[in-house]
JSON list of C-alpha atoms in Angstrom, two decimals:
[
{"chain": "A", "resi": 475, "resn": "MET", "atom": "CA", "xyz": [-18.03, -19.68, -24.51]},
{"chain": "A", "resi": 476, "resn": "SER", "atom": "CA", "xyz": [-14.71, -18.94, -23.35]},
{"chain": "A", "resi": 477, "resn": "ASN", "atom": "CA", "xyz": [-11.82, -18.76, -25.70]},
{"chain": "A", "resi": 478, "resn": "ILE", "atom": "CA", "xyz": [-9.18, -20.99, -24.00]},
{"chain": "A", "resi": 479, "resn": "GLN", "atom": "CA", "xyz": [-6.90, -20.64, -25.68]},
{"chain": "A", "resi": 480, "resn": "LEU", "atom": "CA", "xyz": [-7.26, -17.03, -25.33]},
{"chain": "A", "resi": 481, "resn": "ALA", "atom": "CA", "xyz": [-7.61, -16.70, -21.44]},
{"chain": "A", "resi": 482, "resn": "ALA", "atom": "CA", "xyz": [-4.06, -19.02, -20.95]},
{"chain": "A", "resi": 483, "resn": "ASN", "atom": "CA", "xyz": [-2.70, -16.06, -23.70]},
{"chain": "A", "resi": 484, "resn": "LEU", "atom": "CA", "xyz": [-3.57, -13.37, -21.36]},
{"chain": "A", "resi": 485, "resn": "LEU", "atom": "CA", "xyz": [-2.77, -14.31, -18.14]},
{"chain": "A", "resi": 486, "resn": "ARG", "atom": "CA", "xyz": [0.71, -16.21, -19.77]},
{"chain": "A", "resi": 487, "resn": "LEU", "atom": "CA", "xyz": [1.40, -12.34, -21.73]},
{"chain": "A", "resi": 488, "resn": "ARG", "atom": "CA", "xyz": [0.40, -10.24, -18.21]},
{"chain": "A", "resi": 489, "resn": "THR", "atom": "CA", "xyz": [2.62, -12.57, -16.16]},
{"chain": "A", "resi": 490, "resn": "ASP", "atom": "CA", "xyz": [5.76, -12.31, -18.90]},
{"chain": "A", "resi": 491, "resn": "HIS", "atom": "CA", "xyz": [5.29, -8.86, -18.57]},
{"chain": "A", "resi": 492, "resn": "GLU", "atom": "CA", "xyz": [5.00, -8.55, -14.53]},
{"chain": "A", "resi": 493, "resn": "TYR", "atom": "CA", "xyz": [1.56, -6.46, -15.09]},
{"chain": "A", "resi": 494, "resn": "THR", "atom": "CA", "xyz": [-0.52, -7.10, -11.93]},
{"chain": "A", "resi": 495, "resn": "GLN", "atom": "CA", "xyz": [-4.47, -7.29, -13.47]},
{"chain": "A", "resi": 496, "resn": "THR", "atom": "CA", "xyz": [-5.01, -3.81, -11.67]},
{"chain": "A", "resi": 497, "resn": "GLN", "atom": "CA", "xyz": [-2.52, -2.62, -13.88]},
{"chain": "A", "resi": 498, "resn": "ILE", "atom": "CA", "xyz": [-3.76, -3.70, -17.45]},
{"chain": "A", "resi": 499, "resn": "GLY", "atom": "CA", "xyz": [-7.79, -3.33, -16.28]},
{"chain": "A", "resi": 500, "resn": "ALA", "atom": "CA", "xyz": [-6.15, 0.89, -15.38]},
{"chain": "A", "resi": 501, "resn": "LYS", "atom": "CA", "xyz": [-4.44, 0.34, -18.76]},
{"chain": "A", "resi": 502, "resn": "LEU", "atom": "CA", "xyz": [-7.38, -0.32, -21.05]},
{"chain": "A", "resi": 503, "resn": "ASN", "atom": "CA", "xyz": [-10.03, 1.54, -18.43]},
{"chain": "A", "resi": 504, "resn": "ILE", "atom": "CA", "xyz": [-12.09, -1.20, -17.10]},
{"chain": "A", "resi": 505, "resn": "SER", "atom": "CA", "xyz": [-12.06, -2.94, -13.48]},
{"chain": "A", "resi": 506, "resn": "ARG", "atom": "CA", "xyz": [-9.77, -5.94, -12.52]},
{"chain": "A", "resi": 507, "resn": "GLN", "atom": "CA", "xyz": [-12.49, -8.35, -11.74]},
{"chain": "A", "resi": 508, "resn": "ALA", "atom": "CA", "xyz": [-13.42, -7.63, -16.16]},
{"chain": "A", "resi": 509, "resn": "TYR", "atom": "CA", "xyz": [-9.89, -8.53, -16.37]},
{"chain": "A", "resi": 510, "resn": "SER", "atom": "CA", "xyz": [-9.81, -11.34, -14.19]},
{"chain": "A", "resi": 511, "resn": "ASN", "atom": "CA", "xyz": [-13.17, -12.20, -15.82]},
{"chain": "A", "resi": 512, "resn": "TYR", "atom": "CA", "xyz": [-11.03, -12.94, -19.16]},
{"chain": "A", "resi": 513, "resn": "GLU", "atom": "CA", "xyz": [-7.96, -14.77, -18.10]},
{"chain": "A", "resi": 514, "resn": "THR", "atom": "CA", "xyz": [-10.38, -17.18, -16.56]},
{"chain": "A", "resi": 515, "resn": "GLY", "atom": "CA", "xyz": [-12.52, -17.61, -19.21]},
{"chain": "A", "resi": 516, "resn": "LYS", "atom": "CA", "xyz": [-15.65, -16.66, -17.97]},
{"chain": "A", "resi": 517, "resn": "ARG", "atom": "CA", "xyz": [-16.16, -14.00, -20.52]},
{"chain": "A", "resi": 518, "resn": "ILE", "atom": "CA", "xyz": [-14.92, -12.74, -23.42]},
{"chain": "A", "resi": 519, "resn": "PRO", "atom": "CA", "xyz": [-13.13, -9.51, -24.22]},
{"chain": "A", "resi": 520, "resn": "ASP", "atom": "CA", "xyz": [-15.22, -7.68, -26.63]},
{"chain": "A", "resi": 521, "resn": "LEU", "atom": "CA", "xyz": [-13.41, -6.94, -30.25]},
{"chain": "A", "resi": 522, "resn": "ASP", "atom": "CA", "xyz": [-11.82, -3.07, -28.90]},
{"chain": "A", "resi": 523, "resn": "ILE", "atom": "CA", "xyz": [-10.50, -4.43, -26.10]},
{"chain": "A", "resi": 524, "resn": "LEU", "atom": "CA", "xyz": [-8.66, -7.46, -28.22]},
{"chain": "A", "resi": 525, "resn": "ILE", "atom": "CA", "xyz": [-7.72, -5.10, -30.13]},
{"chain": "A", "resi": 526, "resn": "ARG", "atom": "CA", "xyz": [-5.41, -2.60, -27.24]},
{"chain": "A", "resi": 527, "resn": "ILE", "atom": "CA", "xyz": [-4.37, -5.87, -25.24]},
{"chain": "A", "resi": 528, "resn": "ALA", "atom": "CA", "xyz": [-2.87, -6.97, -29.30]},
{"chain": "A", "resi": 529, "resn": "ASP", "atom": "CA", "xyz": [-1.17, -3.61, -28.96]},
{"chain": "A", "resi": 530, "resn": "LEU", "atom": "CA", "xyz": [-0.63, -3.44, -25.77]},
{"chain": "A", "resi": 531, "resn": "TYR", "atom": "CA", "xyz": [1.48, -6.57, -25.38]},
{"chain": "A", "resi": 532, "resn": "HIS", "atom": "CA", "xyz": [2.93, -6.23, -29.78]},
{"chain": "A", "resi": 533, "resn": "VAL", "atom": "CA", "xyz": [0.73, -9.26, -30.80]},
{"chain": "A", "resi": 534, "resn": "THR", "atom": "CA", "xyz": [-1.85, -10.08, -34.27]},
{"chain": "A", "resi": 535, "resn": "LEU", "atom": "CA", "xyz": [-5.58, -10.86, -32.82]},
{"chain": "A", "resi": 536, "resn": "GLU", "atom": "CA", "xyz": [-4.55, -13.94, -34.07]},
{"chain": "A", "resi": 537, "resn": "GLN", "atom": "CA", "xyz": [-1.69, -14.53, -32.29]},
{"chain": "A", "resi": 538, "resn": "LEU", "atom": "CA", "xyz": [-3.51, -13.30, -28.89]},
{"chain": "A", "resi": 539, "resn": "ILE", "atom": "CA", "xyz": [-6.47, -15.59, -29.73]},
{"chain": "A", "resi": 540, "resn": "LEU", "atom": "CA", "xyz": [-5.40, -18.52, -32.01]},
{"chain": "A", "resi": 541, "resn": "GLN", "atom": "CA", "xyz": [-1.23, -19.04, -31.26]},
{"chain": "A", "resi": 542, "resn": "PRO", "atom": "CA", "xyz": [-0.25, -20.45, -27.29]},
{"chain": "A", "resi": 543, "resn": "CYS", "atom": "CA", "xyz": [1.62, -18.38, -25.92]},
{"chain": "A", "resi": 544, "resn": "THR", "atom": "CA", "xyz": [4.43, -21.14, -24.02]},
{"chain": "A", "resi": 545, "resn": "GLY", "atom": "CA", "xyz": [6.82, -18.37, -22.88]},
{"chain": "A", "resi": 546, "resn": "ALA", "atom": "CA", "xyz": [9.96, -20.46, -24.92]},
{"chain": "A", "resi": 547, "resn": "GLY", "atom": "CA", "xyz": [11.64, -17.22, -25.91]},
{"chain": "A", "resi": 548, "resn": "VAL", "atom": "CA", "xyz": [11.48, -18.16, -29.56]},
{"chain": "A", "resi": 549, "resn": "VAL", "atom": "CA", "xyz": [11.10, -15.24, -31.88]},
{"chain": "A", "resi": 550, "resn": "ASN", "atom": "CA", "xyz": [11.29, -15.31, -35.47]},
{"chain": "A", "resi": 551, "resn": "GLU", "atom": "CA", "xyz": [12.26, -12.12, -37.52]},
{"chain": "A", "resi": 552, "resn": "ASN", "atom": "CA", "xyz": [10.31, -12.73, -40.71]},
{"chain": "A", "resi": 553, "resn": "THR", "atom": "CA", "xyz": [6.76, -12.51, -39.15]},
{"chain": "A", "resi": 554, "resn": "GLY", "atom": "CA", "xyz": [7.05, -9.65, -36.72]},
{"chain": "A", "resi": 555, "resn": "PRO", "atom": "CA", "xyz": [5.85, -8.58, -35.25]},
{"chain": "A", "resi": 556, "resn": "TYR", "atom": "CA", "xyz": [8.12, -10.56, -32.37]},
{"chain": "A", "resi": 557, "resn": "TYR", "atom": "CA", "xyz": [6.40, -12.31, -29.59]},
{"chain": "A", "resi": 558, "resn": "ILE", "atom": "CA", "xyz": [7.25, -14.53, -26.92]},
{"chain": "A", "resi": 559, "resn": "GLY", "atom": "CA", "xyz": [5.93, -18.10, -27.27]},
{"chain": "A", "resi": 560, "resn": "MET", "atom": "CA", "xyz": [5.90, -18.98, -31.16]},
{"chain": "A", "resi": 561, "resn": "GLU", "atom": "CA", "xyz": [8.35, -21.72, -31.96]},
{"chain": "A", "resi": 562, "resn": "VAL", "atom": "CA", "xyz": [8.88, -21.29, -35.40]},
{"chain": "A", "resi": 563, "resn": "GLU", "atom": "CA", "xyz": [10.88, -24.72, -37.44]},
{"chain": "A", "resi": 564, "resn": "SER", "atom": "CA", "xyz": [12.72, -22.95, -40.62]},
{"chain": "A", "resi": 565, "resn": "ALA", "atom": "CA", "xyz": [15.68, -21.98, -41.39]},
{"chain": "A", "resi": 566, "resn": "ASP", "atom": "CA", "xyz": [15.43, -17.93, -40.66]},
{"chain": "A", "resi": 567, "resn": "THR", "atom": "CA", "xyz": [14.06, -18.04, -36.91]},
{"chain": "A", "resi": 568, "resn": "ILE", "atom": "CA", "xyz": [16.45, -16.48, -34.54]},
{"chain": "A", "resi": 569, "resn": "TYR", "atom": "CA", "xyz": [16.67, -18.49, -30.75]},
{"chain": "A", "resi": 570, "resn": "LEU", "atom": "CA", "xyz": [17.05, -16.63, -28.01]},
{"chain": "A", "resi": 571, "resn": "SER", "atom": "CA", "xyz": [18.49, -16.73, -23.98]},
{"chain": "A", "resi": 572, "resn": "LYS", "atom": "CA", "xyz": [16.23, -15.60, -21.66]},
{"chain": "A", "resi": 573, "resn": "GLU", "atom": "CA", "xyz": [18.24, -12.68, -21.52]},
{"chain": "A", "resi": 574, "resn": "GLU", "atom": "CA", "xyz": [18.15, -11.60, -24.95]},
{"chain": "A", "resi": 575, "resn": "VAL", "atom": "CA", "xyz": [13.75, -11.85, -24.78]},
{"chain": "A", "resi": 576, "resn": "GLU", "atom": "CA", "xyz": [14.48, -10.10, -21.84]},
{"chain": "A", "resi": 577, "resn": "LEU", "atom": "CA", "xyz": [16.13, -6.86, -23.14]},
{"chain": "A", "resi": 578, "resn": "LEU", "atom": "CA", "xyz": [13.34, -7.41, -26.43]},
{"chain": "A", "resi": 579, "resn": "SER", "atom": "CA", "xyz": [10.41, -6.96, -24.48]},
{"chain": "A", "resi": 580, "resn": "HIS", "atom": "CA", "xyz": [11.58, -4.04, -22.33]},
{"chain": "A", "resi": 581, "resn": "TYR", "atom": "CA", "xyz": [12.97, -2.28, -25.72]},
{"chain": "A", "resi": 582, "resn": "ARG", "atom": "CA", "xyz": [9.01, -3.44, -27.40]},
{"chain": "A", "resi": 583, "resn": "ASN", "atom": "CA", "xyz": [6.97, -1.64, -24.47]},
{"chain": "A", "resi": 584, "resn": "ALA", "atom": "CA", "xyz": [9.62, 1.65, -24.16]},
{"chain": "A", "resi": 585, "resn": "ASP", "atom": "CA", "xyz": [8.25, 4.90, -25.46]},
{"chain": "A", "resi": 586, "resn": "GLU", "atom": "CA", "xyz": [10.04, 6.89, -28.88]},
{"chain": "A", "resi": 587, "resn": "ASP", "atom": "CA", "xyz": [12.77, 8.18, -26.08]},
{"chain": "A", "resi": 588, "resn": "ASP", "atom": "CA", "xyz": [14.50, 5.46, -24.05]},
{"chain": "A", "resi": 589, "resn": "ARG", "atom": "CA", "xyz": [14.44, 3.83, -27.79]},
{"chain": "A", "resi": 590, "resn": "LYS", "atom": "CA", "xyz": [16.62, 6.60, -29.54]},
{"chain": "A", "resi": 591, "resn": "LEU", "atom": "CA", "xyz": [18.87, 6.53, -26.93]},
{"chain": "A", "resi": 592, "resn": "THR", "atom": "CA", "xyz": [18.72, 2.86, -26.63]},
{"chain": "A", "resi": 593, "resn": "ARG", "atom": "CA", "xyz": [19.96, 2.54, -30.34]},
{"chain": "A", "resi": 594, "resn": "LYS", "atom": "CA", "xyz": [22.50, 5.74, -29.69]},
{"chain": "A", "resi": 595, "resn": "VAL", "atom": "CA", "xyz": [24.40, 3.13, -26.87]},
{"chain": "A", "resi": 596, "resn": "LEU", "atom": "CA", "xyz": [23.96, 0.37, -29.09]},
{"chain": "A", "resi": 597, "resn": "LYS", "atom": "CA", "xyz": [25.77, 2.67, -32.23]},
{"chain": "A", "resi": 598, "resn": "MET", "atom": "CA", "xyz": [22.23, 1.67, -34.73]}
]
């Protein structure tokens, strides 16, 4: 049985991060076709693969499987890990521009040396 929300989130996260199916397959040590089957809902990844995908995109399993990833560019500081696509209507929600979301996404995908350099440049 297919998890439609999971399939939609996998496609959205991959395209938002500008990865190809081949690149994701290599990162997960699976074939492009196997990953394609997850995105189309033909197959559901096992728990180990789901955990690795969640780690790759810095989201929780719940966010990956259950919550819609709409690409709205809304980030809630208090619920982390941060991810694109979930709107939370409360006083602690910060609305980011597309550029800010892109910068945050690049920072989150950077290695530790690049993160340190970024913090140094921003005098954090």
